mmCIF file of C-alpha atoms in Angstrom:
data_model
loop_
_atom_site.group_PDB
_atom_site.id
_atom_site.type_symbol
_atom_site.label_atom_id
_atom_site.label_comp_id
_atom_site.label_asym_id
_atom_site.label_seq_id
_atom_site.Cartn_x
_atom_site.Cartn_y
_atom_site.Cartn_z
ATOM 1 C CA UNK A 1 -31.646 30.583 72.980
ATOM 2 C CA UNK A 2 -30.054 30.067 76.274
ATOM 3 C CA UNK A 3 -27.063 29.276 77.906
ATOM 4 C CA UNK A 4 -27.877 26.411 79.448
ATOM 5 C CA UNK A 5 -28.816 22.538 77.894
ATOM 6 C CA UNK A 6 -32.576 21.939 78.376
ATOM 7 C CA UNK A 7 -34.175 19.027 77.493
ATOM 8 C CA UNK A 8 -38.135 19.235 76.125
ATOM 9 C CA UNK A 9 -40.817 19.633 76.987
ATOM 10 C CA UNK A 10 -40.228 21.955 79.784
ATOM 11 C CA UNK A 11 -42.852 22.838 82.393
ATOM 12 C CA UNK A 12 -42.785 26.859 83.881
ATOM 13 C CA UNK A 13 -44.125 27.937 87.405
ATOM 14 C CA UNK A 14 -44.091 31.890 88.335
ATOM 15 C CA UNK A 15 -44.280 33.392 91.628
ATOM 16 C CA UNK A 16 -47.721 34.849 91.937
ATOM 17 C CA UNK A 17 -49.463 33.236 88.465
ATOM 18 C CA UNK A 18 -52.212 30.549 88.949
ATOM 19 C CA UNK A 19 -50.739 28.790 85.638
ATOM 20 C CA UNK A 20 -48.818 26.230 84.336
ATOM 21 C CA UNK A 21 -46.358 26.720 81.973
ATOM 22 C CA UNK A 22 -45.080 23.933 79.242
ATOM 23 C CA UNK A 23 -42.774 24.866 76.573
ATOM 24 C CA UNK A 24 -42.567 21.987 74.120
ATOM 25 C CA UNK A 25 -39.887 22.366 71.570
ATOM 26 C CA UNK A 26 -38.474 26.263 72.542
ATOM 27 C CA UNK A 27 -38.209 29.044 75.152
ATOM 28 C CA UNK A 28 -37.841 32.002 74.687
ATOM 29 C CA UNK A 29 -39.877 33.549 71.589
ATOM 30 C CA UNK A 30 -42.509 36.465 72.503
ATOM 31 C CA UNK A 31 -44.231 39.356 71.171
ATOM 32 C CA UNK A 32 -42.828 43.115 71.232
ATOM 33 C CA UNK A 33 -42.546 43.983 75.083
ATOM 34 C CA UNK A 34 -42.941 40.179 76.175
ATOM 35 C CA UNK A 35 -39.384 39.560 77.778
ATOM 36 C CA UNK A 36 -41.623 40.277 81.298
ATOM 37 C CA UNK A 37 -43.263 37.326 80.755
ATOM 38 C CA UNK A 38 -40.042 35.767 81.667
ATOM 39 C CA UNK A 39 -39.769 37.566 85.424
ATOM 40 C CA UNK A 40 -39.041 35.218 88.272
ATOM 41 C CA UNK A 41 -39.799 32.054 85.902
ATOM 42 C CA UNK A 42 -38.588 28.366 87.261
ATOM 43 C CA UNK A 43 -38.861 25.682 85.238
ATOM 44 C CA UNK A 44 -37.872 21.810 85.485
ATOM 45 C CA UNK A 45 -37.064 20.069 82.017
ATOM 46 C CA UNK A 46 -37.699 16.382 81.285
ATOM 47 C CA UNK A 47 -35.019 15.312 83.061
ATOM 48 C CA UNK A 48 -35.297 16.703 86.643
ATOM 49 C CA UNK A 49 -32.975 19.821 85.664
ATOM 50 C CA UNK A 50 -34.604 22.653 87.630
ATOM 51 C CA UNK A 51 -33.172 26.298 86.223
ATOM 52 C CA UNK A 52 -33.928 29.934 87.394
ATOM 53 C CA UNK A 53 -33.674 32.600 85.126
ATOM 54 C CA UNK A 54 -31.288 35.161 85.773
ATOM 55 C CA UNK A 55 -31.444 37.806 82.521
ATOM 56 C CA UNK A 56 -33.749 38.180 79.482
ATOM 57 C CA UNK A 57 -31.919 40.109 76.652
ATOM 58 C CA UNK A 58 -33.681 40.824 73.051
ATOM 59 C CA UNK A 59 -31.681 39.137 70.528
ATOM 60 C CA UNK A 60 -33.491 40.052 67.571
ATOM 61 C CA UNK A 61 -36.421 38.918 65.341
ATOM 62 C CA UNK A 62 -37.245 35.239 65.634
ATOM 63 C CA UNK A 63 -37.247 32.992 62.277
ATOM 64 C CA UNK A 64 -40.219 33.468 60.191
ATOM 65 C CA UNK A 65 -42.363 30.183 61.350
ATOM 66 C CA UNK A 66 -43.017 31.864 64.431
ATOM 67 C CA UNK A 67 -44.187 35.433 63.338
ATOM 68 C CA UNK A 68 -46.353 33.201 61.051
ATOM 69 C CA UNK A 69 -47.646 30.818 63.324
ATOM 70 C CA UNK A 70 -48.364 33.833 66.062
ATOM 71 C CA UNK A 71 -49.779 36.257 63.042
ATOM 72 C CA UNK A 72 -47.479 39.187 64.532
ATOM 73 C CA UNK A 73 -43.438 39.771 64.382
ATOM 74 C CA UNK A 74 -41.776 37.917 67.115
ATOM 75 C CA UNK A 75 -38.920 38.237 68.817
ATOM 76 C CA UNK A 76 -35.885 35.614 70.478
ATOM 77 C CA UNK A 77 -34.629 36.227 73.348
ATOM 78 C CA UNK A 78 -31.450 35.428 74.633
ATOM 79 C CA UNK A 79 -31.978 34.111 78.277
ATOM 80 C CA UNK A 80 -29.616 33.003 80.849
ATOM 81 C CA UNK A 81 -30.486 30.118 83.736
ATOM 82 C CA UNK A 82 -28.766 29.313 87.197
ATOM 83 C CA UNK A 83 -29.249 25.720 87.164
ATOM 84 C CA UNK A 84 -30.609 24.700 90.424
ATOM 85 C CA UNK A 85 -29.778 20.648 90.665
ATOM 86 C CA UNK A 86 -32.314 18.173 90.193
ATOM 87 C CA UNK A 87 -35.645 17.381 91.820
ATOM 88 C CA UNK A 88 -37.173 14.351 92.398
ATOM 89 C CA UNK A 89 -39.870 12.868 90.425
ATOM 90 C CA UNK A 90 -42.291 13.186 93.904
ATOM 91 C CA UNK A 91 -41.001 16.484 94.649
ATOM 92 C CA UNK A 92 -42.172 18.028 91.410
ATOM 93 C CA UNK A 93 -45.352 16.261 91.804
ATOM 94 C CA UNK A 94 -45.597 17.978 95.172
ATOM 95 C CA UNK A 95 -44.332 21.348 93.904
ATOM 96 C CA UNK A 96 -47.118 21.414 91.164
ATOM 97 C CA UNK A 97 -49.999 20.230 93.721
ATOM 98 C CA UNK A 98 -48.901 22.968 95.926
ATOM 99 C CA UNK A 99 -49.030 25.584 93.253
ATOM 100 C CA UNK A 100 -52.245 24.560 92.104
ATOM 101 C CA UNK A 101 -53.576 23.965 95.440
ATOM 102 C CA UNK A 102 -52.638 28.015 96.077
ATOM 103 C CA UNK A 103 -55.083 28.754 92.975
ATOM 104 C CA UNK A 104 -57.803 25.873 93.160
ATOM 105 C CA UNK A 105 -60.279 28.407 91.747
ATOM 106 C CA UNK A 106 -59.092 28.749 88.775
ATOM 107 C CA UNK A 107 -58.057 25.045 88.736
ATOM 108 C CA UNK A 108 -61.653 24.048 89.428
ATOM 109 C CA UNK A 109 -63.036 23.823 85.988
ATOM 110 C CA UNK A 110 -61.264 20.772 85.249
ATOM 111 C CA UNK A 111 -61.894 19.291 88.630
ATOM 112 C CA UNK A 112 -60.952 19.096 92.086
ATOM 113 C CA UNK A 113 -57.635 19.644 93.272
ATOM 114 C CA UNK A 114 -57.887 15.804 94.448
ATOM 115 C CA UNK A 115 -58.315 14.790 90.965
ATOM 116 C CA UNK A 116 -55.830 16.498 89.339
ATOM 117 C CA UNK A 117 -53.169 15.166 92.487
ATOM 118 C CA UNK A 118 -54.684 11.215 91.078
ATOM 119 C CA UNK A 119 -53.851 11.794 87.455
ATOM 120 C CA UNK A 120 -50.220 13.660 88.274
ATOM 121 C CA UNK A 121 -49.917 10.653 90.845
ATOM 122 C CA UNK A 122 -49.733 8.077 87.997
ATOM 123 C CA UNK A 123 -47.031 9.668 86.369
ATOM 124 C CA UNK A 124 -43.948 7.920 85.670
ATOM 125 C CA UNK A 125 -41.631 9.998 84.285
ATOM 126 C CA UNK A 126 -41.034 14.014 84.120
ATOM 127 C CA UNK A 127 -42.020 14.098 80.469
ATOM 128 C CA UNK A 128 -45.743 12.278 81.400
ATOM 129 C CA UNK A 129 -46.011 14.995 84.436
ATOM 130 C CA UNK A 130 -45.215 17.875 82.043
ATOM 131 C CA UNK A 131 -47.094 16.580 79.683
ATOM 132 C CA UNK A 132 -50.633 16.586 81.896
ATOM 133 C CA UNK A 133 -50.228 20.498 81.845
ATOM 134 C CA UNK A 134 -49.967 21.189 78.080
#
């Protein structure tokens, strides 16, 4: 749950992690002692909306579906964005070259950087870029 109106799928980048976040249909479900996961996370939704999270706060156990999809007891967490504006369609693109581009290595095993910048290149629409990444 959060305080904000996000539209899915939602794509995640973290200060200091080589990955790529998408969050499909929610946000905001983890595992006992997950709410870290959440530290310093910016994300853009699938209309431009960029948000930065500002507090994590354990709500309680999530519904059922997701202890049984995850085969453990989940939690929700209650989280609270600052909306930042909106970013252009070429400015994400940029964004998500640059953060890949910072961890090619571990990019590498689906190809070069310069391939993945071709495929996010023909993107047309936030949902298409977030989509690549899931």
């Amino acid at each position: 749950m959060t305080n904000t109106e996000i539209t899915f799928p939602v794509l995640g980048l973290k200060e200091g992690d080589s990955n790529v976040y998408v969050f499909s249909d929610h946000i905001g479900i983890v595992s006992k002692g997950g709410e870290k996961f959440y530290n310093k996370l910016w994300i853009v939704d699938s209309n431009g909306n960029t948000f930065f999270l500002t507090n994590t706060k354990l709500k309680g156990k999530a519904p059922l579906k997701y202890s049984l999809k995850y085969f453990q007891t989940m939690y929700e967490l209650d989280l609270t964005f600052e909306r930042n504006g909106i970013i252009s369609l070429d400015e994400l693109n940029q964004k998500i070259y640059n953060h890949i581009s910072a961890y090619e290595k571990k990019w590498i095993s689906l190809g070069t950087v310069e391939m993945m910048k071709e495929a996010m290149d023909k993107c047309t629409s936030y949902k298409d870029l977030i989509k690549l990444f899931r």
